[in-house]
Every structure is written in C-alpha cells, then in structure tokens.
PDB file of C-alpha atoms in Angstrom:
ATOM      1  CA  UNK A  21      -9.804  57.537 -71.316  1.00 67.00           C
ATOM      2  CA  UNK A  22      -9.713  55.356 -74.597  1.00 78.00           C
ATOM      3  CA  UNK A  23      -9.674  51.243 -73.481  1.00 86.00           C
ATOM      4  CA  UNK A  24      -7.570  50.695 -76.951  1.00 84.00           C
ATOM      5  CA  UNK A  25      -4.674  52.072 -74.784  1.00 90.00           C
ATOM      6  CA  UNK A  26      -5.109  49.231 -71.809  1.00 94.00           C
ATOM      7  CA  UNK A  27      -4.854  46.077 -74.126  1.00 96.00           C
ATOM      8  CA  UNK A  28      -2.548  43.345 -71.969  1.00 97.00           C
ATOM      9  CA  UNK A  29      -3.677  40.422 -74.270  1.00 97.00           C
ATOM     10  CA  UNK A  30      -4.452  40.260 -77.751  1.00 97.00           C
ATOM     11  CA  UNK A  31      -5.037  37.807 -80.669  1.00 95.00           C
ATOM     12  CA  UNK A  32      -7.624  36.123 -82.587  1.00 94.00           C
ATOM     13  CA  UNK A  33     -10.183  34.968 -80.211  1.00 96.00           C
ATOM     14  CA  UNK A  34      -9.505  37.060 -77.076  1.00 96.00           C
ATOM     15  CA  UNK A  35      -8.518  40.713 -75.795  1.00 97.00           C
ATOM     16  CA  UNK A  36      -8.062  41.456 -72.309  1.00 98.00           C
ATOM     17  CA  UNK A  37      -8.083  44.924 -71.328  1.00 97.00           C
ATOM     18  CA  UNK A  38      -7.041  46.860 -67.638  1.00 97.00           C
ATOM     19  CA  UNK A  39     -11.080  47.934 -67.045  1.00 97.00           C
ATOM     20  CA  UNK A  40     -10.712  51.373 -64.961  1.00 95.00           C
ATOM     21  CA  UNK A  41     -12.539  51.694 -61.813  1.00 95.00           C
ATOM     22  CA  UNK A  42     -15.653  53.451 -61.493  1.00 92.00           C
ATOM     23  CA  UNK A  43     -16.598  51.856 -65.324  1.00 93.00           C
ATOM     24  CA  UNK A  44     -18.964  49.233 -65.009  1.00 93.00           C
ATOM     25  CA  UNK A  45     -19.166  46.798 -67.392  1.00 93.00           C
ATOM     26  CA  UNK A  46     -23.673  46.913 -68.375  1.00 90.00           C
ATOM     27  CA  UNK A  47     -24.930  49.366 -69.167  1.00 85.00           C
ATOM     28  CA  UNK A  48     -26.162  51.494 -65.957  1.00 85.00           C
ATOM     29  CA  UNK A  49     -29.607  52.591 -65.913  1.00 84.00           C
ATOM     30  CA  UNK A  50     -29.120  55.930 -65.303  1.00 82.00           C
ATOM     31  CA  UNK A  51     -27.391  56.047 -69.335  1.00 79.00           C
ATOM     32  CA  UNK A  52     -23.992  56.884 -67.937  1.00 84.00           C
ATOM     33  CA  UNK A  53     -21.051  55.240 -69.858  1.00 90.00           C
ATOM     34  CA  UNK A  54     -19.910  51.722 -69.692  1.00 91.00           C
ATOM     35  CA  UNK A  55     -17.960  48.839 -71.442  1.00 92.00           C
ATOM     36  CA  UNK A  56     -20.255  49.011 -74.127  1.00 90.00           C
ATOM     37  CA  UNK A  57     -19.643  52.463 -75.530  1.00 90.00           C
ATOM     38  CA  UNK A  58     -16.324  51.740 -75.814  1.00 89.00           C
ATOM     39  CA  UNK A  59     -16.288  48.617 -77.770  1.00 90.00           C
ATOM     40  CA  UNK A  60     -16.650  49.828 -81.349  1.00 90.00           C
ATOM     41  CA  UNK A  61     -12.629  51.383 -80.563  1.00 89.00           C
ATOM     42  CA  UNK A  62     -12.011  47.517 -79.194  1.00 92.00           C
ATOM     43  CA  UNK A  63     -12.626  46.038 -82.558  1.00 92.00           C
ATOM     44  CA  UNK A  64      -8.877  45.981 -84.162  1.00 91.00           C
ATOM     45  CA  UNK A  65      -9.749  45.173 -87.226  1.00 90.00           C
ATOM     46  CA  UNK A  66     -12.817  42.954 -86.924  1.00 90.00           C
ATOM     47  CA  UNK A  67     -16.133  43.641 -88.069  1.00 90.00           C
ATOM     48  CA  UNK A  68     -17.944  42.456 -85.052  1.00 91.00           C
ATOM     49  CA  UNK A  69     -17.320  44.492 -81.538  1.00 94.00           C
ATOM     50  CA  UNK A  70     -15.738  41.719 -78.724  1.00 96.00           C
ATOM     51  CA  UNK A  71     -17.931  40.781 -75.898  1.00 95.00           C
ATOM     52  CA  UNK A  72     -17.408  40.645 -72.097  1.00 96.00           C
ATOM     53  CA  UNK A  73     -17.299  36.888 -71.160  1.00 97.00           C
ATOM     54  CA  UNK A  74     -17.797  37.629 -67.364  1.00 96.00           C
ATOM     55  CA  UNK A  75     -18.177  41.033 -64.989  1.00 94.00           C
ATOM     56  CA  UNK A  76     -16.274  43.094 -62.444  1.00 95.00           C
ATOM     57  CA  UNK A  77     -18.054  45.441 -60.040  1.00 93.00           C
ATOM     58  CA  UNK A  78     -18.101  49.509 -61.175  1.00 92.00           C
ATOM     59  CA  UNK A  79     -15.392  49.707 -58.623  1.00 93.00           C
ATOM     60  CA  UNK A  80     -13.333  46.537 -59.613  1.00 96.00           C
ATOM     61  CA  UNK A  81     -10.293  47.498 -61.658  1.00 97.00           C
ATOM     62  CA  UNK A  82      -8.044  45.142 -63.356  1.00 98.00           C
ATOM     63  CA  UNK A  83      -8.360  42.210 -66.212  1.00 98.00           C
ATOM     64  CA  UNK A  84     -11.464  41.502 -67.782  1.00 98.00           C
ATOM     65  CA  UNK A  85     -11.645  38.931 -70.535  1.00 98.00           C
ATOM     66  CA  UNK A  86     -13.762  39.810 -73.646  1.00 97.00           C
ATOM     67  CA  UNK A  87     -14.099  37.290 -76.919  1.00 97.00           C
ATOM     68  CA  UNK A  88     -13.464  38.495 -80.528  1.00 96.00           C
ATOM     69  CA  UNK A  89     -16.461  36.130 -81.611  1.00 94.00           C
ATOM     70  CA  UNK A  90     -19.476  33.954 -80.588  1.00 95.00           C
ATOM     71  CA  UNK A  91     -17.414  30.883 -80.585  1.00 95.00           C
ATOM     72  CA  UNK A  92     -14.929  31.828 -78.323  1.00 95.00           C
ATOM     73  CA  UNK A  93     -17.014  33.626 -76.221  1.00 96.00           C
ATOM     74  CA  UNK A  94     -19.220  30.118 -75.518  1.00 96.00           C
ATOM     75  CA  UNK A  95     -15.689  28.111 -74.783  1.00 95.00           C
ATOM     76  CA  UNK A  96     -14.438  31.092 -72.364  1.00 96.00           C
ATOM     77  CA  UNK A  97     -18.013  31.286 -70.432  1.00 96.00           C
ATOM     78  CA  UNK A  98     -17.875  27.438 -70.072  1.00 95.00           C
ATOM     79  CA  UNK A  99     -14.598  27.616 -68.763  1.00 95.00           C
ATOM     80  CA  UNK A 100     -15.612  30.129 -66.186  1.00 94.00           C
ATOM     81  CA  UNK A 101     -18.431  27.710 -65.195  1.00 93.00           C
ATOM     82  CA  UNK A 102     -16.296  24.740 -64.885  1.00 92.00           C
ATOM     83  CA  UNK A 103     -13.474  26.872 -62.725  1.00 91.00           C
ATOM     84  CA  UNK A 104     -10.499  26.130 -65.067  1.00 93.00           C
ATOM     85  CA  UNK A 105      -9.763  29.759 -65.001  1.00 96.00           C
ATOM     86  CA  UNK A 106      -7.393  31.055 -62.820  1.00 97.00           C
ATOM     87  CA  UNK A 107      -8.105  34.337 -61.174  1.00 97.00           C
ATOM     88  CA  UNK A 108      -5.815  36.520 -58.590  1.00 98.00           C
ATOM     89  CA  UNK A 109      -7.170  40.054 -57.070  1.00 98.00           C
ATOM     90  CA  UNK A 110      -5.342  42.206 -54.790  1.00 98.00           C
ATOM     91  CA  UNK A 111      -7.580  44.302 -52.191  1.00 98.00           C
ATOM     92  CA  UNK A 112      -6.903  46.353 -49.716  1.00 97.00           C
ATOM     93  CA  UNK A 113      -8.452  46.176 -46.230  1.00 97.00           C
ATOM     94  CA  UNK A 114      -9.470  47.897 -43.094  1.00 96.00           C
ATOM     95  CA  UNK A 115      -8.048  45.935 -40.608  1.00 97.00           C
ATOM     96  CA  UNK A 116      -4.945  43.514 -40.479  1.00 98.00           C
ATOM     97  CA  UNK A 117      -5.696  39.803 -39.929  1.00 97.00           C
ATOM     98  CA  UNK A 118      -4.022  38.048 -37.273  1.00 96.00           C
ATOM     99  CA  UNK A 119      -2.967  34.818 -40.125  1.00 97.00           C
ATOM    100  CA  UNK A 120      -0.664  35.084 -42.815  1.00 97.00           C
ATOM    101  CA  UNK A 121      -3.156  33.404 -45.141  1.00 98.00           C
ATOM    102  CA  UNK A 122      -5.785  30.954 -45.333  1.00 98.00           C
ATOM    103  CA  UNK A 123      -9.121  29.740 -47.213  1.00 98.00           C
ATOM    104  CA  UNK A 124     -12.679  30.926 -46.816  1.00 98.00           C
ATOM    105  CA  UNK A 125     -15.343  28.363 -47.664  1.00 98.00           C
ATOM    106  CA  UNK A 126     -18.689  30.325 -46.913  1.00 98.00           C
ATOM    107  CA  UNK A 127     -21.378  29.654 -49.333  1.00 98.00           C
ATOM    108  CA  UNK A 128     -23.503  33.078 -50.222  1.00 98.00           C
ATOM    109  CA  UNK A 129     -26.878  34.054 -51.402  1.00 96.00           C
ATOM    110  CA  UNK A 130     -28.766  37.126 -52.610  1.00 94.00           C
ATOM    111  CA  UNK A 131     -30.893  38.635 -50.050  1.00 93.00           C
ATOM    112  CA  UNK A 132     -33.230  41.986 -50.899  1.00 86.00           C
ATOM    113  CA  UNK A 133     -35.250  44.439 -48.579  1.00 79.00           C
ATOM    114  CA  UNK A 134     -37.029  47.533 -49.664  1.00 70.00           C
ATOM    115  CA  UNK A 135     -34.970  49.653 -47.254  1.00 72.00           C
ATOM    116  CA  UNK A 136     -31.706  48.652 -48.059  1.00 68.00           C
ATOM    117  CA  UNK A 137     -31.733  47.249 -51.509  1.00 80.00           C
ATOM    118  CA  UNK A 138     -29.800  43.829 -52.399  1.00 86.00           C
ATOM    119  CA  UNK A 139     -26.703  42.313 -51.331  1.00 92.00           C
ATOM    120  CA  UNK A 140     -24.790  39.199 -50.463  1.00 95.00           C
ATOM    121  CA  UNK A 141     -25.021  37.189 -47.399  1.00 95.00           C
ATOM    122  CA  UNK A 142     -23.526  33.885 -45.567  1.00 96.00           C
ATOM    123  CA  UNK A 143     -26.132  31.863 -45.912  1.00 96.00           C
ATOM    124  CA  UNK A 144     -26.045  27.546 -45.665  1.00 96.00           C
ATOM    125  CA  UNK A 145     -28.413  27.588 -47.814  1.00 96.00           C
ATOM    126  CA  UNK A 146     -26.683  29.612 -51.106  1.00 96.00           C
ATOM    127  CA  UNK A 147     -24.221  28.656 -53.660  1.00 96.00           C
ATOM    128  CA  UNK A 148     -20.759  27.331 -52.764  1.00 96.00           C
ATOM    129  CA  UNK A 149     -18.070  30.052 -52.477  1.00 97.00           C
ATOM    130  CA  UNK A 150     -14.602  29.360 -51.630  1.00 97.00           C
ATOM    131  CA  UNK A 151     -11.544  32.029 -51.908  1.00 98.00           C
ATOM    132  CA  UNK A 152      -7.966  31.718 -50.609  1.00 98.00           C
ATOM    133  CA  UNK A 153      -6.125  34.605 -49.264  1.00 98.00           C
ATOM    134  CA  UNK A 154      -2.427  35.179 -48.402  1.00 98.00           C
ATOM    135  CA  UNK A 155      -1.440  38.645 -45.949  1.00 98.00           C
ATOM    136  CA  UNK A 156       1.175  40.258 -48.489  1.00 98.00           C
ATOM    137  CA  UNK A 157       1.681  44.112 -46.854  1.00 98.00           C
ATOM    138  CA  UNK A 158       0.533  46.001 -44.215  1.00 98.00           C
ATOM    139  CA  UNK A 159       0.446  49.764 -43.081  1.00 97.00           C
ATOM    140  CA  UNK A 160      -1.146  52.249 -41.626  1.00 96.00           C
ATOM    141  CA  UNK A 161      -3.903  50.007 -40.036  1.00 97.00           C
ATOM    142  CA  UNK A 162      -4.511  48.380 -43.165  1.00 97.00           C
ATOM    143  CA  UNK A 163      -3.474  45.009 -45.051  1.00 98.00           C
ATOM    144  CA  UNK A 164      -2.964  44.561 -48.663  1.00 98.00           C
ATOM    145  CA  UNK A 165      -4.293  41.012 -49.920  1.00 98.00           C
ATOM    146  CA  UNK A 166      -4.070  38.242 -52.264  1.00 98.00           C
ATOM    147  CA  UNK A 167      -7.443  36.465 -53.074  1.00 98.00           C
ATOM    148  CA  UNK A 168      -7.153  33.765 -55.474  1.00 98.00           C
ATOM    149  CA  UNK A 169     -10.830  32.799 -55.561  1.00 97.00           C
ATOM    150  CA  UNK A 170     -11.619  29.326 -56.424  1.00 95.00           C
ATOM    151  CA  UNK A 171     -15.417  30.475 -57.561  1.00 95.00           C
ATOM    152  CA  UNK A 172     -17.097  33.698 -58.875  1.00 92.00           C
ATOM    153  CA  UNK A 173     -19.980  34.754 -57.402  1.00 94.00           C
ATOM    154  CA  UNK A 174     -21.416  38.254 -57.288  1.00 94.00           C
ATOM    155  CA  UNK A 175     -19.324  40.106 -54.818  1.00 96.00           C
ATOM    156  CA  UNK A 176     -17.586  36.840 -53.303  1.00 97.00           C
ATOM    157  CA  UNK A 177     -14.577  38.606 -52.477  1.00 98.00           C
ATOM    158  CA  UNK A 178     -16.283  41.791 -50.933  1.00 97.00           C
ATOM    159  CA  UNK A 179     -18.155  39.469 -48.300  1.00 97.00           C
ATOM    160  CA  UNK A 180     -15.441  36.833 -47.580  1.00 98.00           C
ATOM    161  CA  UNK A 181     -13.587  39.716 -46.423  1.00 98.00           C
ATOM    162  CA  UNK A 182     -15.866  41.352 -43.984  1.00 97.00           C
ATOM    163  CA  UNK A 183     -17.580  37.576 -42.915  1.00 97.00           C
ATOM    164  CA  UNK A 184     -14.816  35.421 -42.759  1.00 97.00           C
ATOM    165  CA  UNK A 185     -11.680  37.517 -41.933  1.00 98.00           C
ATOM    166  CA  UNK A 186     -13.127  40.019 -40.086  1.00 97.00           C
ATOM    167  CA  UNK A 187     -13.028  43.529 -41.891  1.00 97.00           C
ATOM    168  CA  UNK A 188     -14.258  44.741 -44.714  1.00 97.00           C
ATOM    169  CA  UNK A 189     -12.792  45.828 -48.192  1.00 97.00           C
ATOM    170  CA  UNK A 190     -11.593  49.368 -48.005  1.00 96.00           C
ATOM    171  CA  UNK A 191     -13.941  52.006 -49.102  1.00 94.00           C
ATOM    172  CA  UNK A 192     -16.909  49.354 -49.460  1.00 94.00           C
ATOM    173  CA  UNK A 193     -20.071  51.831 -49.553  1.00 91.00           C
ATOM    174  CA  UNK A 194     -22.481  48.324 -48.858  1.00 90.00           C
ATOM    175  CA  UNK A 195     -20.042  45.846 -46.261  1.00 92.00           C
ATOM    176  CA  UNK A 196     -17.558  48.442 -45.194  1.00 90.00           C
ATOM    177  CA  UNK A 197     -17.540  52.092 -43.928  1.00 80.00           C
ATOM    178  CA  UNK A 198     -17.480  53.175 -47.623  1.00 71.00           C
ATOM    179  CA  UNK A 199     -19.227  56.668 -48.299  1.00 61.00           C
ATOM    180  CA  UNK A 200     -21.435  56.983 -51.178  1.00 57.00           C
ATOM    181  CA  UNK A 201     -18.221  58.167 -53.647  1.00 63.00           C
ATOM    182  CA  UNK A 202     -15.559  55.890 -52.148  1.00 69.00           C
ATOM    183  CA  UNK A 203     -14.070  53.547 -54.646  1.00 86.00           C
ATOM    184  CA  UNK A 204     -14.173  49.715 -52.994  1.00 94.00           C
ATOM    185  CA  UNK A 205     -10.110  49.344 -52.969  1.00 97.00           C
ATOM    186  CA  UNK A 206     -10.594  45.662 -55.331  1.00 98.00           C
ATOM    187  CA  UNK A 207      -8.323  45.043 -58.368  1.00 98.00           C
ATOM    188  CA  UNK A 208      -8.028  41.615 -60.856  1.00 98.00           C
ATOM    189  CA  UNK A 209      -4.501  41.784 -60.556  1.00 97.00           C
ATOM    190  CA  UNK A 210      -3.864  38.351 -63.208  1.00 98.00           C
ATOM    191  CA  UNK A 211      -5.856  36.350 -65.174  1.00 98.00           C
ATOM    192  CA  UNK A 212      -4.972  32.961 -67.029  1.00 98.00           C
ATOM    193  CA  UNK A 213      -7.216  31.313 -69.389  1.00 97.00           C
ATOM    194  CA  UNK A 214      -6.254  27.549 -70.606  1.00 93.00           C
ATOM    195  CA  UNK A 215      -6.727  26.797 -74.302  1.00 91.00           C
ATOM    196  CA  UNK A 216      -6.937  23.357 -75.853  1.00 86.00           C
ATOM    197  CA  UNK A 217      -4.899  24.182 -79.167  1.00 86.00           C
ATOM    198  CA  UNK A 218      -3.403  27.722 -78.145  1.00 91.00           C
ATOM    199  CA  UNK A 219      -1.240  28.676 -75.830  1.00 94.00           C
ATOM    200  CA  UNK A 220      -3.616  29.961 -72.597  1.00 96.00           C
ATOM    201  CA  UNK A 221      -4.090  33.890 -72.285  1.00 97.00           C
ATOM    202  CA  UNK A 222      -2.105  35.038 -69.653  1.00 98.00           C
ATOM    203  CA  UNK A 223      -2.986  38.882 -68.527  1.00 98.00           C
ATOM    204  CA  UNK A 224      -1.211  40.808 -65.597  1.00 97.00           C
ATOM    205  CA  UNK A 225      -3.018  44.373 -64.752  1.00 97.00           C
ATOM    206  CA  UNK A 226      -0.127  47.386 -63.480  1.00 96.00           C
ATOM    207  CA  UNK A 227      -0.296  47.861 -59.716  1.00 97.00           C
ATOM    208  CA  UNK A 228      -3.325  50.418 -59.035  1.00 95.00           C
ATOM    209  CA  UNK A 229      -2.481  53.519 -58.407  1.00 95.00           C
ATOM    210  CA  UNK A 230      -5.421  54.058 -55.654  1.00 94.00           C
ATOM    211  CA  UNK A 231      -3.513  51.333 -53.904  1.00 96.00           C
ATOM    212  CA  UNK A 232       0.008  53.415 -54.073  1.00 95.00           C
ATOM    213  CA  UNK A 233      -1.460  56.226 -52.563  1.00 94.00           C
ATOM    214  CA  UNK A 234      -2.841  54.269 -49.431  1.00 94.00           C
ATOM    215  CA  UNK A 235       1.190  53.666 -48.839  1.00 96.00           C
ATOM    216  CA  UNK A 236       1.533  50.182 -50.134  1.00 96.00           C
ATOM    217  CA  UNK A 237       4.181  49.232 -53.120  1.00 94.00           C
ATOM    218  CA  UNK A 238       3.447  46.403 -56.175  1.00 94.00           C
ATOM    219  CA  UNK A 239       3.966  42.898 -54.454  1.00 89.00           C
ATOM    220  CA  UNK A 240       6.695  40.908 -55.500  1.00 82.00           C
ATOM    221  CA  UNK A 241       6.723  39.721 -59.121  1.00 73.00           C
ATOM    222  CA  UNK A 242       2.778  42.032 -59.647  1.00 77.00           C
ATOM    223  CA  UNK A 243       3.137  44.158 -63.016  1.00 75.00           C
ATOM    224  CA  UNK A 244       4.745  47.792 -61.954  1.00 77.00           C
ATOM    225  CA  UNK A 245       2.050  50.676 -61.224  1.00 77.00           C
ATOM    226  CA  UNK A 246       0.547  52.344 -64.164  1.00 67.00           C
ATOM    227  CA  UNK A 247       2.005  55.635 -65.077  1.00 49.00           C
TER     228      UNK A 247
END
C-alpha cells in the first residue's frame, strides 16, 4: 500500500490523501504502522515530511488533510477550531431510520471505567456536538448516510448514530454489534478547506469498496469506487 498513490489534493501548502481503513493516523502503542511511517514517501519534493492537521479513527477511511509546513499547518488547525471547514462522511448503518434526514444536537463527553476502557457519551454536561444527516440508500436492513457534521469531536459521528437515530454504525466493535476485527463502516467522503488568497482545497475520496460489497452503489454526484 504506498499513500503517494492516494493523493486527491496537492500543492504548496496542503496534500490530502484517501487514508485506508484499519491505518490509524498516531502512532499505536503496540509499534504497528501508521501515518507516520509513511510520510517520508509524502514529501514530493520538500525537505520537511507534511503533518496531519486533524485525525480519523483506525477504521475511518477517506480525506485527511495534512500541511506541507508549520505555517500552514497553524492556519488549517485554526480553521478546524473555528468550523470553517466543511466536512461530509458517508456511513453505513444497522438499522433504517424512519426520517429522510435531520440534525443531531447532543453534546458528548469522555467517560472511562477500568472494565470497559473509554468512550463517548451524551452527556449535558460535555462539549457541544451537532451533525446533520440525510437517508441516501437503503438495503438489506441497512441505510447508507450522509453526515455533514457541523463539529469534530472524538467519535461524534459513531455516537450520534447509535444515541440520536437509533442504531449504531455498522461493524462498531464499542457502540454497535462490531466484533473485535470488524471494520466500523465510516468514510470522509469530501473535504473543503477555505483559503484567504488561494483557491480552497477541495478533496472527494472514491466510493469505499467495503461499502459496495454491503450492496449499496456511490450516491449521486460521490467520486466512483476505487478500483
């Protein structure tokens, strides 16, 4: 698998790359390979190796931004802060919702027990979290979605699913029925970045192929399926 070969932007400042699933983006601590042993072949040219400006789950496929140097990568992070980034995912669920679409507005924080390890929970108390959702396919039991998430935090999309529509993402090993090798059916299907001087980076990622084989076809206008 070399990343060079899944560049969908490219140009000074910023590269934009189709991340595979099951390739997390730190380092694990187990030593197994990630983002960063792959960025020396990311270089094109310059002397310094680009940094991710944000993260995607292991499982997450799709568009992830990295800058080409340290004064890009401050302008990109601030504009993930300040939400000016505009962010689409496709996912796949286990369960059809009754609505054609909607918006979630359930604010989240971390929670952590010895027994079960971390994860994210509804709580009135955490962090705002808001994520609309449009109903674009369904089959076999299952509904293919479009999340455009308004913020970004840690597996936002994973619980908005399962808390406020009702089923989890499919294959979700923590909120879903998941084993411990299922891949959590989540992909960053587009990914626009506004630029004051530039024209804004605008990245599409091809329709997963994980999400052809559960019998559903690239939605309208999505980039075609990898081949």
């Amino acid at each position: 698998m070399l990343l060079s070969d899944r560049v969908l932007f490219l140009d000074g400042e910023a590269l934009v790359i189709d991340k595979p699933a099951g390739l997390p983006v730190d380092a694990p601590r187990d030593g197994s390979l990630s983002i960063e042993n792959h960025l020396d072949l990311l270089r094109f040219g310059f002397k310094r190796w680009p940094l991710p400006v944000h993260r995607l789950d292991r499982d997450t496929s799709g568009c992830l931004l990295l800058a080409r140097n340290p004064k890009a990568h401050g302008r990109f992070t601030r504009a993930f802060e300040n939400r000016e980034v505009e962010k689409q995912y496709l996912a796949i669920i286990d369960g059809v919702p009754a609505d054609d679409g909607g918006t979630i507005d359930l604010p989240l924080a971390k929670t952590s027990t010895a027994e079960a390890g971390w994860r994210m929970v509804v709580d009135p108390a955490g962090k705002p979290s808001i994520s609309h959702w449009e109903k674009l396919a369904v089959a076999d039991g299952r509904a293919l979605l479009r999340f455009r998430p308004e913020t970004g935090r840690t597996h936002q999309l994973r619980v908005h699913a399962i808390e406020g529509l009702g089923f989890p993402l499919a294959g979700d090993p923590v909120y879903g029925r998941g084993g411990a090798k299922g891949r959590t059916l989540l992909h960053a299907e587009r990914l626009v970045v506004s630029r004051d001087v530039k024209p804004p980076i605008i990245a599409e990622a091809p329709f997963p192929e994980a999400f052809a084989a559960m019998g559903f076809q690239p939605p309208e206008g999505a980039a075609p399926t990898r081949g």
